[in-house]
Amino acid sequence: MMQPFRIAVPQDALDDLHRRLATTRWPNEIPGLGWSRGVPLGYLKELAEYWRTEYDWRAAETRLNAYPQYTTEIDGTSVHYLHVRSPEPDAVPLLLTHGWPGSVAEFLDIIGPLSDPRGHGDPTAPAFHLVIPSLPGYGFSGPTREAGWNLFRIAKAWSELMGRLGYDHYVPQGGDFGSVVALILGQIDRPHVLGVHVNMLVAGPSSEDPAELDGLSESDLARLACVPQFRQDGSGYMKIQSTRPQTLAYGLTDSPVGQLAWIIEKFREWTDSAELPEDAVSRDRLLTNATIYWLTATAGSSAALYLETAALLPIADPPPAPNPPSDVPIGVAVYPRDTFLPVRRFAERDYTNIVQWSEFDRGGHFAAMEVPDLFVSDIRSFRRALSGQADRAVAEGVESLVAGA
């Protein structure tokens, strides 16, 4: 049963948020260290005050509610999703999956251009029906009420969701955790998956044999060097979320400033920002994303996805995505300030049917928010690549029939 859903946060929840922001107990800070030990005190104070006095949740709520939303129960949990059907008769279903610390708000700027290109000034561009779910335990799909919601279970739920919506074929797309979910769907729902598009792919050497690095360019070697640097300096959030998410949840669920700091640090580190996160993503959009986590009290259940996945993937290190069957067409978009940047040689070894590889000169981990123009263009290009593959397959089939005759 698909139940229509509309976001309607009670005013007393917003009043409580503002009260907590006004009475925050602030820590001390050693001056002059910038972001080297986390979010600077002065910056966070100013951002929290903006959140309290100027940010307009009701405007964000209206923007989100402009699109049809629903909830449905799948495998014992309530799943929230946006479902935006295109007016174009040849539109292809596109399933967009976010990761941590993201939300469905990531995709607000790309919904119109992808679903209604004609209405956005490009009548010749491919069109898509969009299905944009909140991950179980995240935002309006949370919190989850039982253990076991790992990435494979989520992929199975998404397959069920697309079937319930009546889509016989579709394209999964994702970044962060969403990229792994999309690749898993290429395995478990192959008859219905036209192709998989990801804007994060982890691909590196399969061993410590130095010979694997022979012939790599300086830029590829630099990409590989980022992995040990991340393990040393950037993976603290991952280690605590994959081991003790419940302990973390108490602080983040009780303190909006704590929740904001935990999220905003990642937007600063993982985006193409010059100095501040809002250099890459607007301040209001950053706060909409953080407010969704706060209002739904999903700090703990969203963090728990790391623990649930730790049993299946070694996520203390960059997680290797499962290899899909070789006949699944894959599109890879590489943005220069993403968390991990794949080395193409290793990606093509692990994923043998990459039909599109795009390298961009701007953008980062949250591409749909940072560079929606590039994101939309690459999705459209991938759709065309899939159409070209289908045309070639038909032509090859005809040639085989002629040869057989």
CSV table of C-alpha atoms in Angstrom, one decimal:
chain,number,residue,atom,x,y,z
A,1,MET,CA,0.0,0.0,0.0
A,2,MET,CA,1.4,3.3,-1.1
A,3,GLN,CA,0.3,6.1,1.3
A,4,PRO,CA,0.6,9.7,0.2
A,5,PHE,CA,2.9,11.6,2.5
A,6,ARG,CA,3.4,15.3,3.2
A,7,ILE,CA,6.0,16.8,5.5
A,8,ALA,CA,4.3,18.8,8.3
A,9,VAL,CA,6.6,19.4,11.2
A,10,PRO,CA,4.8,20.6,14.3
A,11,GLN,CA,5.6,24.2,15.3
A,12,ASP,CA,6.6,23.0,18.8
A,13,ALA,CA,9.4,20.9,17.3
A,14,LEU,CA,10.8,24.0,15.6
A,15,ASP,CA,10.4,26.0,18.8
A,16,ASP,CA,12.3,23.4,20.7
A,17,LEU,CA,15.1,23.5,18.1
A,18,HIS,CA,15.4,27.2,18.4
A,19,ARG,CA,15.4,27.0,22.2
A,20,ARG,CA,18.2,24.4,22.2
A,21,LEU,CA,20.2,26.5,19.8
A,22,ALA,CA,19.9,29.5,22.0
A,23,THR,CA,21.0,27.7,25.1
A,24,THR,CA,23.9,25.7,23.6
A,25,ARG,CA,26.8,25.0,26.0
A,26,TRP,CA,29.8,25.7,23.9
A,27,PRO,CA,33.3,24.1,24.4
A,28,ASN,CA,36.6,25.9,24.5
A,29,GLU,CA,38.9,26.0,21.6
A,30,ILE,CA,42.7,26.5,21.1
A,31,PRO,CA,42.8,29.5,18.7
A,32,GLY,CA,44.5,29.5,15.4
A,33,LEU,CA,44.1,25.9,14.4
A,34,GLY,CA,41.4,26.3,11.8
A,35,TRP,CA,39.7,23.1,10.7
A,36,SER,CA,42.6,20.8,11.7
A,37,ARG,CA,40.9,19.5,14.8
A,38,GLY,CA,37.3,19.7,13.6
A,39,VAL,CA,34.7,22.5,13.0
A,40,PRO,CA,36.1,25.9,14.3
A,41,LEU,CA,34.1,27.4,17.2
A,42,GLY,CA,33.6,30.8,15.6
A,43,TYR,CA,32.2,29.4,12.4
A,44,LEU,CA,29.9,27.0,14.1
A,45,LYS,CA,28.5,29.7,16.5
A,46,GLU,CA,27.8,31.9,13.5
A,47,LEU,CA,26.1,29.1,11.5
A,48,ALA,CA,24.0,28.0,14.5
A,49,GLU,CA,22.8,31.5,15.1
A,50,TYR,CA,21.8,31.7,11.4
A,51,TRP,CA,20.0,28.4,11.9
A,52,ARG,CA,18.1,29.8,14.8
A,53,THR,CA,17.2,33.3,13.5
A,54,GLU,CA,17.3,33.3,9.7
A,55,TYR,CA,17.0,29.8,8.3
A,56,ASP,CA,13.4,29.1,7.2
A,57,TRP,CA,12.4,25.4,7.6
A,58,ARG,CA,8.9,26.2,6.3
A,59,ALA,CA,10.3,27.3,3.0
A,60,ALA,CA,12.3,24.1,2.7
A,61,GLU,CA,9.3,22.1,3.7
A,62,THR,CA,7.3,23.8,0.9
A,63,ARG,CA,10.0,23.0,-1.6
A,64,LEU,CA,10.1,19.4,-0.6
A,65,ASN,CA,6.3,19.1,-0.6
A,66,ALA,CA,6.2,20.5,-4.2
A,67,TYR,CA,6.9,16.9,-5.3
A,68,PRO,CA,4.7,13.9,-4.7
A,69,GLN,CA,5.8,11.8,-1.7
A,70,TYR,CA,4.7,8.5,-0.3
A,71,THR,CA,5.5,5.9,2.3
A,72,THR,CA,5.1,2.2,2.1
A,73,GLU,CA,6.1,-0.7,4.3
A,74,ILE,CA,8.8,-3.0,2.9
A,75,ASP,CA,10.3,-5.9,4.8
A,76,GLY,CA,8.9,-4.5,8.1
A,77,THR,CA,10.0,-0.9,7.8
A,78,SER,CA,8.4,2.2,6.5
A,79,VAL,CA,10.1,3.6,3.4
A,80,HIS,CA,9.6,7.3,2.4
A,81,TYR,CA,10.2,8.3,-1.2
A,82,LEU,CA,9.6,11.0,-3.8
A,83,HIS,CA,8.0,9.8,-7.0
A,84,VAL,CA,8.0,12.3,-9.8
A,85,ARG,CA,6.7,11.0,-13.1
A,86,SER,CA,7.8,12.7,-16.3
A,87,PRO,CA,5.3,14.0,-18.8
A,88,GLU,CA,7.4,12.5,-21.6
A,89,PRO,CA,6.1,9.2,-23.1
A,90,ASP,CA,9.6,7.7,-23.5
A,91,ALA,CA,10.9,8.6,-20.1
A,92,VAL,CA,13.0,6.0,-18.3
A,93,PRO,CA,12.7,5.2,-14.6
A,94,LEU,CA,15.7,6.5,-12.6
A,95,LEU,CA,16.2,5.4,-9.0
A,96,LEU,CA,18.3,7.9,-7.1
A,97,THR,CA,19.9,6.8,-3.8
A,98,HIS,CA,21.7,9.1,-1.4
A,99,GLY,CA,24.2,8.1,1.3
A,100,TRP,CA,25.5,9.5,4.6
A,101,PRO,CA,25.3,12.3,5.7
A,102,GLY,CA,22.9,13.0,2.8
A,103,SER,CA,19.1,13.0,2.3
A,104,VAL,CA,16.5,13.3,-0.4
A,105,ALA,CA,17.2,17.1,-0.2
A,106,GLU,CA,20.4,16.4,-2.2
A,107,PHE,CA,18.4,16.0,-5.4
A,108,LEU,CA,16.1,19.0,-5.3
A,109,ASP,CA,17.9,20.9,-8.0
A,110,ILE,CA,18.0,18.1,-10.5
A,111,ILE,CA,14.4,16.8,-10.3
A,112,GLY,CA,13.0,19.4,-12.7
A,113,PRO,CA,15.6,19.1,-15.4
A,114,LEU,CA,15.7,15.3,-15.4
A,115,SER,CA,11.9,14.7,-15.2
A,116,ASP,CA,10.8,17.5,-17.5
A,117,PRO,CA,13.6,18.6,-19.8
A,118,ARG,CA,11.2,20.3,-22.2
A,119,GLY,CA,9.9,22.5,-19.4
A,120,HIS,CA,13.4,23.4,-18.5
A,121,GLY,CA,14.5,24.6,-21.9
A,122,ASP,CA,15.9,21.4,-23.5
A,123,PRO,CA,13.2,19.6,-25.4
A,124,THR,CA,15.6,17.1,-27.1
A,125,ALA,CA,17.1,15.8,-23.8
A,126,PRO,CA,16.2,12.4,-22.4
A,127,ALA,CA,13.6,12.4,-19.7
A,128,PHE,CA,13.2,10.3,-16.6
A,129,HIS,CA,10.6,9.1,-14.1
A,130,LEU,CA,12.3,9.7,-10.7
A,131,VAL,CA,12.1,7.6,-7.6
A,132,ILE,CA,14.0,9.1,-4.7
A,133,PRO,CA,13.8,7.1,-1.5
A,134,SER,CA,15.2,8.0,1.9
A,135,LEU,CA,17.4,5.2,3.1
A,136,PRO,CA,15.9,3.1,5.9
A,137,GLY,CA,16.9,4.7,9.2
A,138,TYR,CA,17.4,8.1,7.4
A,139,GLY,CA,15.1,11.1,7.5
A,140,PHE,CA,11.5,10.3,6.9
A,141,SER,CA,12.3,6.5,6.5
A,142,GLY,CA,13.5,6.4,10.1
A,143,PRO,CA,14.3,5.5,12.6
A,144,THR,CA,14.5,1.7,11.9
A,145,ARG,CA,13.1,-0.5,14.6
A,146,GLU,CA,15.3,-3.6,14.1
A,147,ALA,CA,18.8,-4.6,13.3
A,148,GLY,CA,19.9,-6.0,10.0
A,149,TRP,CA,19.3,-3.2,7.6
A,150,ASN,CA,22.5,-3.5,5.5
A,151,LEU,CA,23.1,-2.4,1.9
A,152,PHE,CA,22.1,-5.8,0.5
A,153,ARG,CA,18.8,-5.6,2.3
A,154,ILE,CA,18.2,-2.1,1.2
A,155,ALA,CA,18.9,-3.1,-2.5
A,156,LYS,CA,16.3,-5.9,-2.1
A,157,ALA,CA,13.8,-3.3,-0.7
A,158,TRP,CA,14.5,-1.0,-3.6
A,159,SER,CA,13.9,-3.8,-6.1
A,160,GLU,CA,10.6,-4.5,-4.4
A,161,LEU,CA,9.7,-0.7,-4.4
A,162,MET,CA,10.3,-0.4,-8.2
A,163,GLY,CA,8.2,-3.5,-8.8
A,164,ARG,CA,5.3,-2.1,-6.7
A,165,LEU,CA,5.5,1.1,-8.7
A,166,GLY,CA,5.1,-0.9,-11.9
A,167,TYR,CA,8.5,-0.3,-13.4
A,168,ASP,CA,9.6,-3.3,-15.4
A,169,HIS,CA,13.0,-1.7,-16.3
A,170,TYR,CA,14.9,1.1,-14.5
A,171,VAL,CA,18.4,2.6,-14.0
A,172,PRO,CA,19.8,2.7,-10.4
A,173,GLN,CA,22.0,5.7,-9.6
A,174,GLY,CA,23.9,6.6,-6.4
A,175,GLY,CA,26.8,8.1,-4.7
A,176,ASP,CA,28.3,7.2,-1.3
A,177,PHE,CA,26.3,4.2,0.1
A,178,GLY,CA,23.9,4.8,-2.8
A,179,SER,CA,26.6,3.7,-5.3
A,180,VAL,CA,27.0,0.4,-3.6
A,181,VAL,CA,23.2,-0.1,-3.5
A,182,ALA,CA,23.0,0.7,-7.2
A,183,LEU,CA,25.8,-1.8,-8.0
A,184,ILE,CA,24.1,-4.5,-5.9
A,185,LEU,CA,20.9,-3.9,-7.8
A,186,GLY,CA,22.8,-4.7,-11.0
A,187,GLN,CA,23.4,-8.1,-9.5
A,188,ILE,CA,20.2,-9.1,-7.8
A,189,ASP,CA,17.7,-7.4,-10.1
A,190,ARG,CA,19.6,-7.8,-13.4
A,191,PRO,CA,16.5,-8.6,-15.6
A,192,HIS,CA,15.0,-5.2,-14.7
A,193,VAL,CA,18.2,-3.1,-14.5
A,194,LEU,CA,19.0,-1.3,-17.8
A,195,GLY,CA,22.3,0.0,-16.5
A,196,VAL,CA,23.9,1.4,-13.3
A,197,HIS,CA,25.3,4.9,-12.9
A,198,VAL,CA,27.5,5.9,-9.9
A,199,ASN,CA,29.2,9.1,-8.8
A,200,MET,CA,31.5,7.3,-6.4
A,201,LEU,CA,33.4,4.1,-7.3
A,202,VAL,CA,36.2,2.7,-5.2
A,203,ALA,CA,38.7,1.0,-7.5
A,204,GLY,CA,42.4,0.3,-6.6
A,205,PRO,CA,45.0,-2.4,-6.7
A,206,SER,CA,44.0,-5.8,-5.6
A,207,SER,CA,47.2,-6.5,-3.7
A,208,GLU,CA,50.3,-4.8,-2.3
A,209,ASP,CA,52.5,-5.9,-5.2
A,210,PRO,CA,54.3,-2.8,-6.5
A,211,ALA,CA,54.1,-4.2,-10.0
A,212,GLU,CA,50.4,-3.3,-10.0
A,213,LEU,CA,51.4,0.4,-10.0
A,214,ASP,CA,53.7,0.1,-13.0
A,215,GLY,CA,52.7,2.6,-15.7
A,216,LEU,CA,50.3,4.6,-13.6
A,217,SER,CA,50.2,8.3,-14.2
A,218,GLU,CA,51.1,10.8,-11.5
A,219,SER,CA,47.5,11.7,-11.1
A,220,ASP,CA,46.5,8.1,-10.6
A,221,LEU,CA,49.3,7.6,-8.0
A,222,ALA,CA,48.0,10.7,-6.2
A,223,ARG,CA,44.5,9.2,-6.1
A,224,LEU,CA,45.9,6.0,-4.5
A,225,ALA,CA,47.9,8.1,-2.0
A,226,CYS,CA,44.6,9.6,-0.7
A,227,VAL,CA,43.5,6.2,0.7
A,228,PRO,CA,46.1,5.9,3.5
A,229,GLN,CA,45.7,9.6,4.2
A,230,PHE,CA,41.9,9.0,4.7
A,231,ARG,CA,42.5,6.0,7.0
A,232,GLN,CA,44.9,8.1,9.1
A,233,ASP,CA,43.1,11.4,9.4
A,234,GLY,CA,39.6,11.2,7.9
A,235,SER,CA,38.0,8.0,9.0
A,236,GLY,CA,37.2,8.7,12.7
A,237,TYR,CA,33.5,9.2,12.0
A,238,MET,CA,33.4,5.9,10.2
A,239,LYS,CA,35.1,3.9,12.9
A,240,ILE,CA,32.7,5.1,15.7
A,241,GLN,CA,29.6,4.8,13.5
A,242,SER,CA,30.6,1.2,12.6
A,243,THR,CA,31.2,0.2,16.2
A,244,ARG,CA,29.2,2.4,18.7
A,245,PRO,CA,26.4,4.2,16.8
A,246,GLN,CA,24.1,4.1,19.9
A,247,THR,CA,26.6,5.9,22.1
A,248,LEU,CA,27.1,8.6,19.5
A,249,ALA,CA,23.3,8.9,19.1
A,250,TYR,CA,22.8,10.3,22.6
A,251,GLY,CA,24.8,13.4,22.0
A,252,LEU,CA,23.6,14.1,18.4
A,253,THR,CA,19.9,13.5,19.2
A,254,ASP,CA,20.1,15.8,22.3
A,255,SER,CA,22.1,18.7,20.8
A,256,PRO,CA,21.3,20.3,17.4
A,257,VAL,CA,24.7,21.9,17.4
A,258,GLY,CA,26.3,18.5,17.9
A,259,GLN,CA,24.3,17.1,15.0
A,260,LEU,CA,25.2,20.1,12.8
A,261,ALA,CA,28.9,19.9,13.6
A,262,TRP,CA,29.0,16.1,12.9
A,263,ILE,CA,27.5,16.6,9.5
A,264,ILE,CA,28.9,20.0,8.4
A,265,GLU,CA,32.5,18.8,8.8
A,266,LYS,CA,31.9,16.2,6.1
A,267,PHE,CA,30.4,18.8,3.7
A,268,ARG,CA,33.5,20.9,4.2
A,269,GLU,CA,35.9,18.0,3.7
A,270,TRP,CA,34.2,16.2,0.8
A,271,THR,CA,33.0,19.1,-1.3
A,272,ASP,CA,34.7,21.3,-3.8
A,273,SER,CA,34.9,24.2,-1.4
A,274,ALA,CA,37.5,26.9,-1.1
A,275,GLU,CA,37.3,27.3,2.6
A,276,LEU,CA,33.7,26.9,3.9
A,277,PRO,CA,31.1,24.3,3.1
A,278,GLU,CA,28.8,27.0,1.7
A,279,ASP,CA,31.4,27.7,-1.0
A,280,ALA,CA,30.1,24.5,-2.6
A,281,VAL,CA,26.5,24.1,-1.3
A,282,SER,CA,24.2,26.9,-0.3
A,283,ARG,CA,23.9,27.5,3.5
A,284,ASP,CA,20.2,27.0,3.4
A,285,ARG,CA,20.5,23.7,1.6
A,286,LEU,CA,23.2,22.5,4.1
A,287,LEU,CA,20.8,23.4,7.0
A,288,THR,CA,17.8,21.7,5.3
A,289,ASN,CA,19.8,18.5,5.2
A,290,ALA,CA,20.9,18.8,8.8
A,291,THR,CA,17.4,19.8,9.9
A,292,ILE,CA,16.0,16.6,8.4
A,293,TYR,CA,18.3,14.6,10.6
A,294,TRP,CA,17.5,16.6,13.6
A,295,LEU,CA,13.7,16.7,13.3
A,296,THR,CA,13.5,12.9,12.6
A,297,ALA,CA,15.9,12.0,15.4
A,298,THR,CA,17.8,9.7,13.0
A,299,ALA,CA,21.4,10.4,14.0
A,300,GLY,CA,21.7,6.9,15.5
A,301,SER,CA,19.7,4.9,13.0
A,302,SER,CA,21.5,6.5,10.1
A,303,ALA,CA,24.9,5.9,11.6
A,304,ALA,CA,24.0,2.3,12.3
A,305,LEU,CA,24.2,1.6,8.5
A,306,TYR,CA,28.0,1.6,9.0
A,307,LEU,CA,27.8,-1.1,11.6
A,308,GLU,CA,25.3,-3.2,9.7
A,309,THR,CA,27.5,-3.0,6.6
A,310,ALA,CA,30.7,-3.7,8.5
A,311,ALA,CA,29.8,-7.4,8.7
A,312,LEU,CA,29.7,-7.5,4.9
A,313,LEU,CA,32.3,-5.0,3.8
A,314,PRO,CA,35.6,-3.9,5.4
A,315,ILE,CA,34.4,-0.4,5.8
A,316,ALA,CA,37.2,0.7,8.1
A,317,ASP,CA,38.9,0.9,4.8
A,318,PRO,CA,37.3,2.3,1.6
A,319,PRO,CA,34.6,-0.2,0.9
A,320,PRO,CA,35.0,-2.3,-2.3
A,321,ALA,CA,31.7,-2.4,-4.1
A,322,PRO,CA,30.5,-5.9,-5.3
A,323,ASN,CA,31.3,-6.7,-8.9
A,324,PRO,CA,28.1,-6.8,-10.9
A,325,PRO,CA,27.7,-9.2,-13.8
A,326,SER,CA,29.9,-8.3,-16.7
A,327,ASP,CA,26.9,-7.5,-19.0
A,328,VAL,CA,25.5,-4.7,-16.8
A,329,PRO,CA,26.4,-1.4,-18.5
A,330,ILE,CA,28.0,1.0,-16.0
A,331,GLY,CA,28.5,4.7,-16.1
A,332,VAL,CA,31.0,6.4,-13.8
A,333,ALA,CA,31.2,10.1,-13.0
A,334,VAL,CA,34.3,11.2,-11.3
A,335,TYR,CA,34.3,14.6,-9.5
A,336,PRO,CA,37.7,15.9,-8.4
A,337,ARG,CA,36.9,16.6,-4.7
A,338,ASP,CA,35.1,13.3,-4.0
A,339,THR,CA,36.2,11.3,-1.0
A,340,PHE,CA,37.8,8.6,-3.1
A,341,LEU,CA,38.8,8.8,-6.7
A,342,PRO,CA,38.9,5.6,-8.8
A,343,VAL,CA,41.8,4.6,-10.9
A,344,ARG,CA,40.4,3.8,-14.3
A,345,ARG,CA,42.7,0.9,-15.0
A,346,PHE,CA,41.5,-0.9,-11.8
A,347,ALA,CA,37.9,0.0,-12.3
A,348,GLU,CA,37.8,-1.5,-15.8
A,349,ARG,CA,39.5,-4.6,-14.4
A,350,ASP,CA,36.8,-5.0,-11.7
A,351,TYR,CA,33.8,-3.8,-13.8
A,352,THR,CA,34.1,-5.1,-17.3
A,353,ASN,CA,31.2,-3.2,-19.0
A,354,ILE,CA,31.9,0.4,-18.2
A,355,VAL,CA,30.3,2.2,-21.1
A,356,GLN,CA,30.8,5.7,-19.9
A,357,TRP,CA,33.6,7.3,-17.9
A,358,SER,CA,33.3,11.0,-17.2
A,359,GLU,CA,36.0,13.1,-15.5
A,360,PHE,CA,35.0,16.6,-14.4
A,361,ASP,CA,37.1,19.6,-13.3
A,362,ARG,CA,34.7,20.7,-10.5
A,363,GLY,CA,32.5,19.1,-7.9
A,364,GLY,CA,32.8,16.7,-5.1
A,365,HIS,CA,31.0,14.0,-3.1
A,366,PHE,CA,27.6,15.7,-3.2
A,367,ALA,CA,27.5,16.2,-6.9
A,368,ALA,CA,23.7,16.7,-7.4
A,369,MET,CA,23.9,19.6,-4.9
A,370,GLU,CA,27.3,21.0,-5.9
A,371,VAL,CA,27.2,20.8,-9.6
A,372,PRO,CA,23.7,19.9,-10.7
A,373,ASP,CA,24.4,21.0,-14.3
A,374,LEU,CA,27.2,18.5,-14.6
A,375,PHE,CA,25.2,15.8,-12.8
A,376,VAL,CA,22.2,16.2,-15.1
A,377,SER,CA,24.3,16.3,-18.2
A,378,ASP,CA,26.1,13.1,-17.3
A,379,ILE,CA,22.9,11.2,-16.4
A,380,ARG,CA,21.5,12.2,-19.8
A,381,SER,CA,24.7,11.2,-21.5
A,382,PHE,CA,24.5,7.8,-19.8
A,383,ARG,CA,20.9,7.3,-21.0
A,384,ARG,CA,22.1,7.9,-24.6
A,385,ALA,CA,25.0,5.5,-24.1
A,386,LEU,CA,22.5,2.8,-23.0
A,387,SER,CA,20.3,3.5,-26.1
A,388,GLY,CA,23.4,3.2,-28.2
A,389,GLN,CA,24.2,-0.2,-26.6
A,390,ALA,CA,20.7,-1.4,-27.3
A,391,ASP,CA,20.9,-0.3,-30.9
A,392,ARG,CA,24.2,-2.2,-31.3
A,393,ALA,CA,22.8,-5.3,-29.7
A,394,VAL,CA,19.9,-5.3,-32.1
A,395,ALA,CA,22.3,-4.8,-35.1
A,396,GLU,CA,24.5,-7.6,-33.9
A,397,GLY,CA,21.5,-9.8,-33.5
A,398,VAL,CA,20.4,-9.1,-37.1
A,399,GLU,CA,23.9,-9.7,-38.4
A,400,SER,CA,23.9,-13.1,-36.6
A,401,LEU,CA,20.6,-14.0,-38.1
A,402,VAL,CA,21.8,-13.1,-41.6
A,403,ALA,CA,25.0,-15.0,-41.1
A,404,GLY,CA,23.0,-18.0,-39.9
A,405,ALA,CA,20.7,-17.9,-42.9
